[in-house]
PDB file of C-alpha atoms and ligand atoms in Angstrom:
ATOM      1  CA  MET A   5     -10.211  -2.636 -20.848  1.00  0.00           C
ATOM      2  CA  SER A   6      -8.830   0.024 -22.878  1.00  0.00           C
ATOM      3  CA  ALA A   7      -5.779  -0.384 -24.303  1.00  0.00           C
ATOM      4  CA  GLU A   8      -3.979   1.569 -22.217  1.00  0.00           C
ATOM      5  CA  MET A   9      -5.000  -0.839 -18.790  1.00  0.00           C
ATOM      6  CA  THR A  10      -3.984  -3.943 -19.912  1.00  0.00           C
ATOM      7  CA  SER A  11      -2.661  -6.870 -17.612  1.00  0.00           C
ATOM      8  CA  ALA A  12       0.836  -5.482 -18.042  1.00  0.00           C
ATOM      9  CA  ASN A  13      -0.219  -2.759 -16.191  1.00  0.00           C
ATOM     10  CA  ALA A  14      -1.663  -4.277 -12.775  1.00  0.00           C
ATOM     11  CA  PHE A  15       0.005  -4.983  -9.327  1.00  0.00           C
ATOM     12  CA  ASP A  16      -1.226  -7.269  -6.788  1.00  0.00           C
ATOM     13  CA  PHE A  17      -3.443  -6.006  -3.675  1.00  0.00           C
ATOM     14  CA  ASP A  18      -3.827  -9.093  -1.075  1.00  0.00           C
ATOM     15  CA  GLY A  19      -4.415 -11.755  -3.846  1.00  0.00           C
ATOM     16  CA  VAL A  20      -6.386  -9.583  -6.408  1.00  0.00           C
ATOM     17  CA  SER A  21      -4.948  -8.234  -9.580  1.00  0.00           C
ATOM     18  CA  VAL A  22      -5.315  -4.290  -9.848  1.00  0.00           C
ATOM     19  CA  PRO A  23      -5.189  -2.098 -13.126  1.00  0.00           C
ATOM     20  CA  PHE A  24      -3.495   0.513 -13.279  1.00  0.00           C
ATOM     21  CA  ARG A  25      -2.688   4.058 -15.788  1.00  0.00           C
ATOM     22  CA  PRO A  26       0.866   4.805 -17.011  1.00  0.00           C
ATOM     23  CA  GLY A  27       1.940   7.767 -14.181  1.00  0.00           C
ATOM     24  CA  GLN A  28      -0.921   6.723 -11.265  1.00  0.00           C
ATOM     25  CA  THR A  29      -0.033   5.850  -8.033  1.00  0.00           C
ATOM     26  CA  VAL A  30      -1.149   3.245  -6.147  1.00  0.00           C
ATOM     27  CA  GLY A  31      -3.627   4.490  -4.524  1.00  0.00           C
ATOM     28  CA  GLY A  32      -5.254   5.918  -7.259  1.00  0.00           C
ATOM     29  CA  ALA A  33      -5.188   2.970  -8.811  1.00  0.00           C
ATOM     30  CA  LEU A  34      -6.659   1.537  -5.723  1.00  0.00           C
ATOM     31  CA  ALA A  35      -9.755   3.799  -5.263  1.00  0.00           C
ATOM     32  CA  ALA A  36     -10.421   3.999  -9.252  1.00  0.00           C
ATOM     33  CA  SER A  37     -10.849   0.350  -8.745  1.00  0.00           C
ATOM     34  CA  GLY A  38     -13.518   0.924  -5.951  1.00  0.00           C
ATOM     35  CA  VAL A  39     -10.962   0.143  -3.089  1.00  0.00           C
ATOM     36  CA  VAL A  40     -10.958   2.669  -0.447  1.00  0.00           C
ATOM     37  CA  SER A  41      -9.590   1.463   2.562  1.00  0.00           C
ATOM     38  CA  TRP A  42      -6.984  -1.040   3.375  1.00  0.00           C
ATOM     39  CA  ARG A  43      -5.825  -0.488   6.828  1.00  0.00           C
ATOM     40  CA  ALA A  44      -7.350   0.145  10.638  1.00  0.00           C
ATOM     41  CA  THR A  45      -6.578   2.646  13.360  1.00  0.00           C
ATOM     42  CA  ARG A  46      -4.938   1.285  15.934  1.00  0.00           C
ATOM     43  CA  GLY A  47      -7.397   2.232  18.773  1.00  0.00           C
ATOM     44  CA  SER A  48     -10.761   2.056  17.249  1.00  0.00           C
ATOM     45  CA  GLY A  49     -10.351   0.062  14.314  1.00  0.00           C
ATOM     46  CA  GLU A  50     -11.825   2.707  11.989  1.00  0.00           C
ATOM     47  CA  PRO A  51     -10.826   2.212   8.430  1.00  0.00           C
ATOM     48  CA  ARG A  52      -8.138   4.038   6.729  1.00  0.00           C
ATOM     49  CA  GLY A  53      -7.419   4.728   2.766  1.00  0.00           C
ATOM     50  CA  LEU A  54      -6.906   7.754   0.831  1.00  0.00           C
ATOM     51  CA  PHE A  55      -7.282  11.225   2.861  1.00  0.00           C
ATOM     52  CA  CYS A  56      -5.001  14.152   1.934  1.00  0.00           C
ATOM     53  CA  GLY A  57      -3.894  12.367  -1.423  1.00  0.00           C
ATOM     54  CA  ILE A  58      -0.360  14.575  -1.218  1.00  0.00           C
ATOM     55  CA  GLY A  59       1.898  12.714   1.107  1.00  0.00           C
ATOM     56  CA  VAL A  60       1.230  14.249   4.476  1.00  0.00           C
ATOM     57  CA  CYS A  61      -1.211  12.802   6.475  1.00  0.00           C
ATOM     58  CA  TYR A  62      -0.100   9.095   6.412  1.00  0.00           C
ATOM     59  CA  ASP A  63      -3.454   7.604   6.559  1.00  0.00           C
ATOM     60  CA  CYS A  64      -2.739   5.834   3.329  1.00  0.00           C
ATOM     61  CA  LEU A  65       0.289   3.452   4.511  1.00  0.00           C
ATOM     62  CA  LEU A  66       0.374  -0.222   3.113  1.00  0.00           C
ATOM     63  CA  ASN A  67       2.978  -2.675   2.542  1.00  0.00           C
ATOM     64  CA  VAL A  68       4.772  -2.231  -1.388  1.00  0.00           C
ATOM     65  CA  ASP A  69       7.154  -5.439  -2.098  1.00  0.00           C
ATOM     66  CA  GLY A  70       7.630  -6.173   1.641  1.00  0.00           C
ATOM     67  CA  GLN A  71       8.335  -2.479   2.357  1.00  0.00           C
ATOM     68  CA  ARG A  72       6.020  -1.886   5.389  1.00  0.00           C
ATOM     69  CA  SER A  73       4.482   1.645   5.893  1.00  0.00           C
ATOM     70  CA  GLN A  74       4.542   3.096   1.895  1.00  0.00           C
ATOM     71  CA  ARG A  75       2.123   5.511   1.289  1.00  0.00           C
ATOM     72  CA  ALA A  76       0.112   4.927  -0.890  1.00  0.00           C
ATOM     73  CA  CYS A  77      -0.668   8.316  -2.720  1.00  0.00           C
ATOM     74  CA  VAL A  78       3.177   8.785  -3.284  1.00  0.00           C
ATOM     75  CA  THR A  79       4.193   5.535  -4.484  1.00  0.00           C
ATOM     76  CA  PRO A  80       4.209   4.894  -8.401  1.00  0.00           C
ATOM     77  CA  ALA A  81       2.283   2.063  -9.228  1.00  0.00           C
ATOM     78  CA  ARG A  82       4.195  -0.666 -11.066  1.00  0.00           C
ATOM     79  CA  PRO A  83       3.520  -3.804 -13.069  1.00  0.00           C
ATOM     80  CA  GLY A  84       3.941  -7.258 -10.720  1.00  0.00           C
ATOM     81  CA  GLN A  85       4.252  -4.927  -7.103  1.00  0.00           C
ATOM     82  CA  GLU A  86       3.091  -6.918  -4.598  1.00  0.00           C
ATOM     83  CA  VAL A  87       0.938  -4.549  -2.077  1.00  0.00           C
ATOM     84  CA  ARG A  88      -0.230  -5.446   0.763  1.00  0.00           C
ATOM     85  CA  SER A  89      -2.977  -4.176   3.064  1.00  0.00           C
ATOM     86  CA  ASP A  90      -1.479  -3.146   6.833  1.00  0.00           C
ATOM     87  CA  ASP A  91      -1.525  -4.296  10.085  1.00  0.00           C
ATOM     88  CA  PRO A  92      -0.144  -1.143  12.097  1.00  0.00           C
ATOM     89  CA  GLY A  93      -0.481  -3.073  15.230  1.00  0.00           C
ATOM     90  CA  ALA A  94       1.742  -5.892  13.665  1.00  0.00           C
ATOM     91  CA  PRO A  95       4.918  -6.327  15.349  1.00  0.00           C
ATOM     92  CA  LEU A  96       7.932  -4.824  13.679  1.00  0.00           C
ATOM     93  CA  PRO A  97      10.260  -7.824  12.809  1.00  0.00           C
ATOM     94  CA  LEU A  98      13.070  -7.796  14.959  1.00  0.00           C
ATOM     95  CA  PRO A  99      16.563  -6.849  13.941  1.00  0.00           C
ATOM     96  CA  ALA A 100      19.423  -9.680  14.223  1.00  0.00           C
ATOM     97  CA  LEU A 101      21.909  -9.308  16.481  1.00  0.00           C
ATOM     98  CA  ASP A 102      25.297 -10.309  16.307  1.00  0.00           C
ATOM     99  CA  GLY A 103      26.733 -12.804  19.184  1.00  0.00           C
ATOM    100  CA  ALA A 104      23.077 -12.532  21.043  1.00  0.00           C
ATOM    101  CA  GLU A 105      23.154 -15.385  23.189  1.00  0.00           C
ATOM    102  CA  SER A 106      19.792 -17.606  23.197  1.00  0.00           C
TER     103      SER A 106
HETATM  104  S1  FES B  27      -3.712  10.653   1.900  1.00  0.00           S
HETATM  105 FE1  FES B  27      -2.339  11.516   3.150  1.00  0.00          FE
HETATM  106  S2  FES B  27      -0.297  10.561   3.148  1.00  0.00           S
HETATM  107 FE2  FES B  27      -1.326   9.362   1.393  1.00  0.00          FE
END
């Protein structure tokens, strides 16, 4: 590990520490660490990761610090981030309804 890639320059991906260089995106850091897919398509379950690399195709979606569907290719890597692979078939949380009867 070089001086530029210290443990302070790392985020958590599904329980594994992933190092990154200053200025690198989450997707870039994952790819540099050998992680090439982090979600699967709803229909056929095909693996997805970086494709366009410029924020256009939305193939690289994952969860960052509890925020679903973040594009890994344009999300800056930050120390201590909690990055999770995405399950696009998982139900979204329902909004709280004030005054709703149960
Ligand atoms: S790889 Fe296409 S939007 Fe991220």
